[in-house]
Amino acid sequence: MHVPDGFINPPVSLAAGVLAGAGVALCLRGTRRELDERTAPLAGLVAAFVFAAQMINFPVAAGTSGHLLGGALAAILAGPWTGALCVAVVLLVQSLFFADGGLTALGVNITDMSLITVLVGWAVFKVVVAVLPRTRVSVVAASAVSAFVAVPAASLGFVGFYALGGTSDVPVPTVLAAMTGVHVLIGVGEALITGATVASVLAVRPDLVHGARHLHRRLELRTTAGDAAPAPVAHPGGVRRFVVGSLLVSLVVAGVVSFWASTAPDGLNKVAADTGVGQTETAHAADGSPFSGYGTSGVADAFASKAVAGVTGVLVTLAVAGGVVVLVRRRSARRAAATTAPAQAGAGTYAYSVTTAGSTAPDARSDGPAVPSAADRLQARYSTQAARENGAADTAAEYAAQAARGGGGAAGAHRLYRHAESPVHRLSPQSKLAATVLFVFVVVATPREAVWAFAVYALLLAGVTAVARIPAGLVLRRMVVEVPFVLFAVLMPFLSRGEQVDVLGVSLSVGGLWSAWNVLAKATLGVVCSILLAATTDLRALLVGLERLKMPSLLVQIMSFMVRYGDVIGDEMHRMRIARESRGFTGGDLRALPVVARSAGALFIRSYERGERVHLAMLSRGYTGTLPLQGEATTAAQWRTALVLPAGALVVALTAWVLR
Amino acid sequence: MTIADNGTDTLEVVGRQDRPDAPPSLLLERVAYAYPDGHQALFGVDLRIGRGERVALLGPNGAGKTTLVMHLNGILGGGDGTVSVGGLPVVKDTLQEVRRRVGIVFQDPDDQLFMPTVRDDVAFGPANLGVRGAELDARVDRALAAVRLGDLADRPPYHLSFGQRRRAAVATVLAMEPEVIVLDEPSSNLDPASRRELAQILLSLDVTILMVTHDLPYALELCPRSVILSDGVIAADGPTKEILSDPDLLAAHRLELPFGFDPRVLG
């Protein structure tokens, strides 16, 4: 749920940026307490793990899929400070190096997906652990519950920002209902994977589960027969109760959602709710767009309300289907329990299919529609788009597709870099970073009615592209990332009207169209600007630039490690997938979850241990707490050149405000 | 050759010792160590490696080889006995200098190459020592030239082949101008050509080399002297050719020559 540029107004974006900055600073201090001098390599590797784990997709309901957000998981495995820091670093890298998530929305995204998720997730975890008996099963259950709560909590956080500074006219209750509905569903998948992953790490390296430290000490003190028995990982009964419980919660929330839908003031909703179940497919198309949830609200009240109704239908369907599967699984679990280890049988009761998108996307998509094995990035994008209806998951596919072609996830971003001799390339990275951020801020602050201003911005960026000798094709190809979103935004009003005109008259509103235009124009300009930055500045230079711009050195180190090891961890995940499949494992199978979760657990252990080895290697070469990345200072002339772009934009924006 | 009990009476085989009176590059006296969990890995290791020697450290899995290596630059310590490097005792105050003098090349080059580019990585060590500017650039260039990777300096390590990454890892310690290079399984996962290239590079270096390996032909090719570490003590110390020609000794310590390889046939 990466918020693009232009969705939240500049004052609130800035305030969120301050909040996020303060939060990250606190996390840096806290992480140093959790990891001491090993902070940089270990946090970097955990961030690389979160980055890789976010490629794990799970179907939420027929046709929709979510991907792991990983906030609660990271907090429980690595500790709350480290977890929040690592998710924040992932978001930073995605925004700065991959053009994913708006630069001006970075504060919103970090506050929402890192700080709120981890804060809520960790608090729920602690409460549940305190209530339940001190066993591993309790830790697993608490992990699942905390993940389940943390995801909708993040969506509430988003709604909070939207209420304060949303740029569209969609009523807050509608956004709230849509967001919560979608994210309760995602929360169920998140809960299952989080619980199973924590269980698998607990089984192998319990010492690495930060959230189970209280267990660890207790086990050392007591030696009763009960504790000496082989560790129960995920007790079938407990897991099943949890699955049933979370489905019940989903139903309750669904009820609340439809209540909202039917009392919202625009009068459309009764019809929408009545037809909701029948409209499920349409709702999916909306919710699953790259800007799932947000897109819905950005178009029209009518559609959003209908989507809500659709989500209600999905919830009911899921709950019924899930209930049936649980009943069916209960029998097979009993059978399995007779023959296999308790842990495996317990995990086998999950009814959700999960596939792992390895680091080579096209052939990794075993649950999507047929994907040509030699698909180029575009094809991969579209075909996965159909199956994978979550924006961020798509982005993962995007990175992965790059990995397949360019030789690695982060290396994919490196591939975005186009070496050339140009005045733009020669500018120092810090001046380019500053110019990019300022420019995007000016764009976002421009009144949406001033269409001509956005045309001028586009011309300015075209000018930069020409001066930088970046082939326009490169930028356009990369912008394909946005195409589904564009199509969605363009088609939606027509679709909605087509279905609703007879029922209601019109009401799908000039306001809704303006909102769509607003987000579309600003987000697209933001993406292009980020692409230009990445195309003219290599990864290392970006890191140097950040350090020069006074980003805390420790944070730059963690980002550097994340970028360096994102590829390595992604490769390990890919190898594990191949190892699984070469022994007959098929990703689309419904019993895949425990296997994938064990892989995720193993991946975490490997990442953590590699972090420890990297730390040793650093010590062996005299590490003193700083990474000696050498960069050059920016001359005044360079600053002047770089700032031409935002200054020009500022003139345009001011003119637009005056003429308004 | 002498087979020593508990590391006593070792016979010193001199390699390219340029100054016989210089303090030995590595001197270990009665080094013993137990991990915090109580597992004891070293039981009194005595080892003396002269300046310019190339020595292979052989031994089965679990013999304590890695533990021993971690003592050489002070990452592990605090047990019994003393370690000194070129006459400098390894204690807390000397760690920075010790880590300059002893360069460890770890088994997985991905653990060692953690910076965005090869050049940054090679510069990491000397920069930590306070080397800056032109002097730093010169050192990096020299180290990369020594491992023949000068043209790949600005590539991210991820884009290098495995053999190139291993050589880059060697360059990262060479740039610190160490007295001793310790290599952990240098030939593992290398194809024959990369293996030969690495051997040529190592033979061209004017440093003391301690090489931990299971690859006995590689030990014979590179190291005139071998030491067997078994169950936390030095079980044998002598010319590599003689050690490898003693089937009973090898069998006693779970060391095996590859099929068809007979060191006695080689000149």
Short mmCIF file of N, CA and C in Angstrom, two decimals, chain A residues 360-465:
data_model
loop_
_atom_site.label_atom_id
_atom_site.label_comp_id
_atom_site.label_asym_id
_atom_site.label_seq_id
_atom_site.Cartn_x
_atom_site.Cartn_y
_atom_site.Cartn_z
N THR A 360 13.33 -14.66 -10.01
CA THR A 360 13.06 -14.57 -11.44
C THR A 360 11.57 -14.68 -11.62
N ALA A 361 10.95 -13.57 -11.85
CA ALA A 361 9.51 -13.52 -11.79
C ALA A 361 8.78 -14.39 -12.81
N PRO A 362 9.09 -14.25 -14.09
CA PRO A 362 8.17 -14.83 -15.04
C PRO A 362 7.88 -16.29 -14.79
N ASP A 363 8.91 -17.07 -14.51
CA ASP A 363 8.64 -18.48 -14.34
C ASP A 363 8.27 -18.83 -12.91
N ALA A 364 8.32 -17.82 -12.04
CA ALA A 364 8.00 -18.12 -10.65
C ALA A 364 6.50 -18.07 -10.41
N ARG A 365 5.80 -17.54 -11.34
CA ARG A 365 4.38 -17.31 -11.10
C ARG A 365 3.59 -18.56 -11.42
N SER A 366 3.58 -19.46 -10.53
CA SER A 366 2.91 -20.70 -10.88
C SER A 366 1.41 -20.61 -10.66
N ASP A 367 0.96 -19.61 -9.92
CA ASP A 367 -0.47 -19.56 -9.67
C ASP A 367 -1.18 -18.53 -10.54
N GLY A 368 -0.47 -17.89 -11.39
CA GLY A 368 -1.10 -16.90 -12.25
C GLY A 368 -1.55 -17.54 -13.55
N PRO A 369 -2.12 -16.73 -14.41
CA PRO A 369 -2.42 -17.26 -15.73
C PRO A 369 -1.12 -17.56 -16.45
N ALA A 370 -1.22 -18.25 -17.56
CA ALA A 370 -0.01 -18.69 -18.24
C ALA A 370 0.91 -17.50 -18.54
N VAL A 371 2.11 -17.63 -18.13
CA VAL A 371 3.08 -16.56 -18.37
C VAL A 371 4.12 -17.12 -19.30
N PRO A 372 4.36 -16.45 -20.42
CA PRO A 372 5.39 -16.96 -21.33
C PRO A 372 6.72 -17.01 -20.59
N SER A 373 7.43 -18.09 -20.73
CA SER A 373 8.62 -18.24 -19.92
C SER A 373 9.67 -17.21 -20.31
N ALA A 374 9.67 -16.84 -21.57
CA ALA A 374 10.65 -15.85 -22.01
C ALA A 374 10.03 -14.47 -22.09
N ALA A 375 9.01 -14.27 -21.26
CA ALA A 375 8.30 -13.00 -21.31
C ALA A 375 9.24 -11.85 -21.04
N ASP A 376 9.09 -10.81 -21.77
CA ASP A 376 9.88 -9.64 -21.42
C ASP A 376 9.16 -8.94 -20.28
N ARG A 377 9.76 -7.88 -19.81
CA ARG A 377 9.26 -7.27 -18.60
C ARG A 377 7.81 -6.83 -18.76
N LEU A 378 7.52 -6.31 -19.95
CA LEU A 378 6.18 -5.81 -20.17
C LEU A 378 5.14 -6.91 -20.04
N GLN A 379 5.44 -8.01 -20.72
CA GLN A 379 4.49 -9.11 -20.67
C GLN A 379 4.35 -9.62 -19.26
N ALA A 380 5.49 -9.77 -18.61
CA ALA A 380 5.45 -10.27 -17.25
C ALA A 380 4.57 -9.37 -16.40
N ARG A 381 4.74 -8.10 -16.65
CA ARG A 381 3.99 -7.13 -15.88
C ARG A 381 2.49 -7.33 -16.07
N TYR A 382 2.09 -7.43 -17.36
CA TYR A 382 0.66 -7.52 -17.58
C TYR A 382 0.09 -8.84 -17.13
N SER A 383 0.80 -9.91 -17.42
CA SER A 383 0.21 -11.18 -17.06
C SER A 383 0.17 -11.34 -15.55
N THR A 384 1.18 -10.83 -14.88
CA THR A 384 1.11 -10.96 -13.43
C THR A 384 0.08 -9.99 -12.88
N GLN A 385 -0.09 -8.90 -13.57
CA GLN A 385 -1.08 -7.92 -13.12
C GLN A 385 -2.45 -8.58 -12.98
N ALA A 386 -2.77 -9.43 -13.93
CA ALA A 386 -4.08 -10.05 -13.90
C ALA A 386 -4.22 -10.93 -12.65
N ALA A 387 -3.16 -11.61 -12.33
CA ALA A 387 -3.26 -12.55 -11.22
C ALA A 387 -3.02 -11.87 -9.89
N ARG A 388 -2.12 -10.96 -9.91
CA ARG A 388 -1.60 -10.43 -8.66
C ARG A 388 -2.16 -9.04 -8.48
N GLU A 389 -3.20 -8.95 -7.74
CA GLU A 389 -3.91 -7.68 -7.79
C GLU A 389 -3.52 -6.79 -6.64
N ASN A 390 -2.30 -6.77 -6.34
CA ASN A 390 -1.87 -5.89 -5.28
C ASN A 390 -0.72 -5.07 -5.79
N GLY A 391 -0.77 -3.79 -5.62
CA GLY A 391 0.22 -2.92 -6.23
C GLY A 391 1.63 -3.29 -5.85
N ALA A 392 1.85 -3.44 -4.56
CA ALA A 392 3.21 -3.68 -4.12
C ALA A 392 3.69 -5.04 -4.57
N ALA A 393 2.75 -5.99 -4.60
CA ALA A 393 3.16 -7.31 -5.07
C ALA A 393 3.61 -7.21 -6.51
N ASP A 394 2.90 -6.38 -7.23
CA ASP A 394 3.30 -6.19 -8.61
C ASP A 394 4.68 -5.61 -8.70
N THR A 395 4.95 -4.70 -7.80
CA THR A 395 6.26 -4.10 -7.82
C THR A 395 7.32 -5.14 -7.55
N ALA A 396 6.99 -6.06 -6.66
CA ALA A 396 7.94 -7.14 -6.40
C ALA A 396 8.18 -7.93 -7.67
N ALA A 397 7.09 -8.17 -8.39
CA ALA A 397 7.24 -8.88 -9.65
C ALA A 397 8.12 -8.08 -10.61
N GLU A 398 7.93 -6.79 -10.52
CA GLU A 398 8.72 -5.89 -11.37
C GLU A 398 10.21 -6.02 -11.06
N TYR A 399 10.53 -5.93 -9.79
CA TYR A 399 11.94 -6.08 -9.42
C TYR A 399 12.44 -7.44 -9.88
N ALA A 400 11.56 -8.42 -9.65
CA ALA A 400 12.00 -9.78 -9.95
C ALA A 400 12.21 -9.95 -11.44
N ALA A 401 11.32 -9.34 -12.22
CA ALA A 401 11.50 -9.44 -13.65
C ALA A 401 12.82 -8.78 -14.06
N GLN A 402 13.11 -7.69 -13.41
CA GLN A 402 14.39 -7.04 -13.68
C GLN A 402 15.53 -7.97 -13.30
N ALA A 403 15.31 -8.64 -12.18
CA ALA A 403 16.36 -9.53 -11.71
C ALA A 403 16.64 -10.59 -12.76
N ALA A 404 15.55 -11.09 -13.36
CA ALA A 404 15.73 -12.13 -14.35
C ALA A 404 16.54 -11.61 -15.53
N ARG A 405 16.34 -10.37 -15.85
CA ARG A 405 17.04 -9.84 -17.02
C ARG A 405 18.36 -9.19 -16.68
N GLY A 406 18.38 -8.53 -15.55
CA GLY A 406 19.56 -7.73 -15.25
C GLY A 406 20.49 -8.36 -14.24
N GLY A 407 20.07 -9.47 -13.66
CA GLY A 407 20.99 -10.18 -12.78
C GLY A 407 20.86 -9.79 -11.32
N GLY A 408 19.67 -9.48 -10.84
CA GLY A 408 19.53 -9.27 -9.41
C GLY A 408 18.57 -8.17 -9.07
N GLY A 409 17.93 -8.30 -7.92
CA GLY A 409 16.90 -7.34 -7.52
C GLY A 409 17.45 -5.93 -7.48
N ALA A 410 18.37 -5.70 -6.57
CA ALA A 410 18.93 -4.37 -6.47
C ALA A 410 19.76 -4.06 -7.71
N ALA A 411 20.32 -5.11 -8.27
CA ALA A 411 21.08 -4.91 -9.49
C ALA A 411 20.16 -4.44 -10.60
N GLY A 412 18.87 -4.82 -10.45
CA GLY A 412 17.90 -4.34 -11.42
C GLY A 412 17.84 -2.82 -11.40
N ALA A 413 17.91 -2.28 -10.18
CA ALA A 413 17.91 -0.83 -10.08
C ALA A 413 19.21 -0.28 -10.64
N HIS A 414 20.25 -1.04 -10.42
CA HIS A 414 21.52 -0.60 -10.96
C HIS A 414 21.44 -0.55 -12.47
N ARG A 415 20.72 -1.52 -13.03
CA ARG A 415 20.58 -1.57 -14.47
C ARG A 415 19.84 -0.34 -14.97
N LEU A 416 18.98 0.21 -14.14
CA LEU A 416 18.26 1.41 -14.51
C LEU A 416 19.24 2.55 -14.79
N TYR A 417 20.39 2.49 -14.14
CA TYR A 417 21.40 3.50 -14.34
C TYR A 417 21.93 3.41 -15.76
N ARG A 418 21.95 4.57 -16.45
CA ARG A 418 22.45 4.59 -17.81
C ARG A 418 23.72 5.41 -17.83
N HIS A 419 24.83 4.71 -18.02
CA HIS A 419 26.07 5.45 -18.00
C HIS A 419 26.17 6.34 -19.23
N ALA A 420 26.47 7.58 -19.02
CA ALA A 420 26.65 8.52 -20.13
C ALA A 420 27.41 9.72 -19.61
N GLU A 421 27.98 10.44 -20.55
CA GLU A 421 28.63 11.69 -20.19
C GLU A 421 27.64 12.80 -20.45
N SER A 422 27.11 13.37 -19.40
CA SER A 422 26.18 14.46 -19.61
C SER A 422 26.26 15.39 -18.42
N PRO A 423 25.82 16.62 -18.61
CA PRO A 423 25.84 17.55 -17.47
C PRO A 423 25.05 17.01 -16.29
N VAL A 424 23.97 16.27 -16.55
CA VAL A 424 23.16 15.74 -15.45
C VAL A 424 23.93 14.65 -14.70
N HIS A 425 24.62 13.78 -15.47
CA HIS A 425 25.40 12.73 -14.82
C HIS A 425 26.50 13.33 -13.95
N ARG A 426 27.07 14.44 -14.45
CA ARG A 426 28.22 15.00 -13.74
C ARG A 426 27.82 15.69 -12.44
N LEU A 427 26.55 16.09 -12.34
CA LEU A 427 26.12 16.74 -11.11
C LEU A 427 26.34 15.81 -9.92
N SER A 428 26.61 16.40 -8.77
CA SER A 428 26.84 15.56 -7.60
C SER A 428 25.52 14.92 -7.19
N PRO A 429 25.59 13.71 -6.64
CA PRO A 429 24.35 13.02 -6.28
C PRO A 429 23.53 13.81 -5.26
N GLN A 430 24.22 14.49 -4.33
CA GLN A 430 23.44 15.19 -3.31
C GLN A 430 22.61 16.32 -3.92
N SER A 431 23.19 17.01 -4.92
CA SER A 431 22.41 18.10 -5.53
C SER A 431 21.25 17.54 -6.33
N LYS A 432 21.48 16.38 -6.96
CA LYS A 432 20.38 15.79 -7.73
C LYS A 432 19.27 15.30 -6.81
N LEU A 433 19.66 14.69 -5.70
CA LEU A 433 18.65 14.24 -4.74
C LEU A 433 17.80 15.41 -4.26
N ALA A 434 18.49 16.47 -3.87
CA ALA A 434 17.77 17.63 -3.35
C ALA A 434 16.85 18.20 -4.41
N ALA A 435 17.36 18.31 -5.65
CA ALA A 435 16.55 18.88 -6.72
C ALA A 435 15.33 18.01 -6.97
N THR A 436 15.51 16.70 -6.96
CA THR A 436 14.39 15.80 -7.21
C THR A 436 13.30 15.98 -6.16
N VAL A 437 13.72 15.94 -4.90
CA VAL A 437 12.73 16.04 -3.82
C VAL A 437 12.00 17.37 -3.89
N LEU A 438 12.74 18.46 -4.11
CA LEU A 438 12.11 19.77 -4.18
C LEU A 438 11.14 19.85 -5.34
N PHE A 439 11.58 19.35 -6.47
CA PHE A 439 10.71 19.39 -7.65
C PHE A 439 9.41 18.66 -7.39
N VAL A 440 9.50 17.46 -6.85
CA VAL A 440 8.28 16.69 -6.63
C VAL A 440 7.38 17.41 -5.63
N PHE A 441 7.98 18.03 -4.64
CA PHE A 441 7.16 18.78 -3.69
C PHE A 441 6.41 19.92 -4.38
N VAL A 442 7.11 20.63 -5.25
CA VAL A 442 6.45 21.73 -5.96
C VAL A 442 5.31 21.19 -6.81
N VAL A 443 5.56 20.08 -7.49
CA VAL A 443 4.51 19.48 -8.33
C VAL A 443 3.29 19.14 -7.49
N VAL A 444 3.55 18.53 -6.35
CA VAL A 444 2.45 18.10 -5.50
C VAL A 444 1.66 19.30 -4.98
N ALA A 445 2.35 20.42 -4.81
CA ALA A 445 1.70 21.59 -4.24
C ALA A 445 0.96 22.42 -5.30
N THR A 446 1.00 21.97 -6.55
CA THR A 446 0.36 22.74 -7.62
C THR A 446 -1.15 22.45 -7.63
N PRO A 447 -1.99 23.48 -7.81
CA PRO A 447 -3.44 23.23 -7.87
C PRO A 447 -3.77 22.34 -9.05
N ARG A 448 -4.68 21.40 -8.81
CA ARG A 448 -4.92 20.37 -9.84
C ARG A 448 -5.64 20.93 -11.05
N GLU A 449 -6.32 22.07 -10.87
CA GLU A 449 -7.07 22.62 -12.02
C GLU A 449 -6.12 23.21 -13.05
N ALA A 450 -4.88 23.53 -12.67
CA ALA A 450 -3.94 24.16 -13.59
C ALA A 450 -3.30 23.10 -14.48
N VAL A 451 -4.09 22.61 -15.41
CA VAL A 451 -3.60 21.51 -16.26
C VAL A 451 -2.35 21.93 -17.02
N TRP A 452 -2.34 23.18 -17.46
CA TRP A 452 -1.19 23.65 -18.24
C TRP A 452 0.11 23.53 -17.44
N ALA A 453 0.03 23.74 -16.11
CA ALA A 453 1.24 23.68 -15.30
C ALA A 453 1.86 22.29 -15.35
N PHE A 454 0.99 21.27 -15.33
CA PHE A 454 1.52 19.91 -15.37
C PHE A 454 2.15 19.62 -16.72
N ALA A 455 1.59 20.24 -17.76
CA ALA A 455 2.21 20.09 -19.09
C ALA A 455 3.61 20.71 -19.08
N VAL A 456 3.74 21.87 -18.43
CA VAL A 456 5.05 22.51 -18.36
C VAL A 456 6.03 21.63 -17.57
N TYR A 457 5.55 21.04 -16.47
CA TYR A 457 6.42 20.14 -15.69
C TYR A 457 6.91 19.00 -16.57
N ALA A 458 5.97 18.44 -17.33
CA ALA A 458 6.34 17.33 -18.20
C ALA A 458 7.40 17.78 -19.20
N LEU A 459 7.23 19.00 -19.73
CA LEU A 459 8.23 19.52 -20.67
C LEU A 459 9.58 19.69 -19.98
N LEU A 460 9.55 20.21 -18.75
CA LEU A 460 10.81 20.37 -18.01
C LEU A 460 11.52 19.03 -17.88
N LEU A 461 10.76 18.00 -17.49
CA LEU A 461 11.38 16.68 -17.32
C LEU A 461 11.87 16.15 -18.65
N ALA A 462 11.12 16.43 -19.73
CA ALA A 462 11.57 16.00 -21.05
C ALA A 462 12.90 16.67 -21.38
N GLY A 463 13.00 17.96 -20.99
CA GLY A 463 14.25 18.66 -21.22
C GLY A 463 15.40 18.00 -20.47
N VAL A 464 15.17 17.66 -19.20
CA VAL A 464 16.21 17.00 -18.43
C VAL A 464 16.61 15.68 -19.08
N THR A 465 15.60 14.96 -19.54
CA THR A 465 15.87 13.68 -20.20
C THR A 465 16.78 13.88 -21.41
#
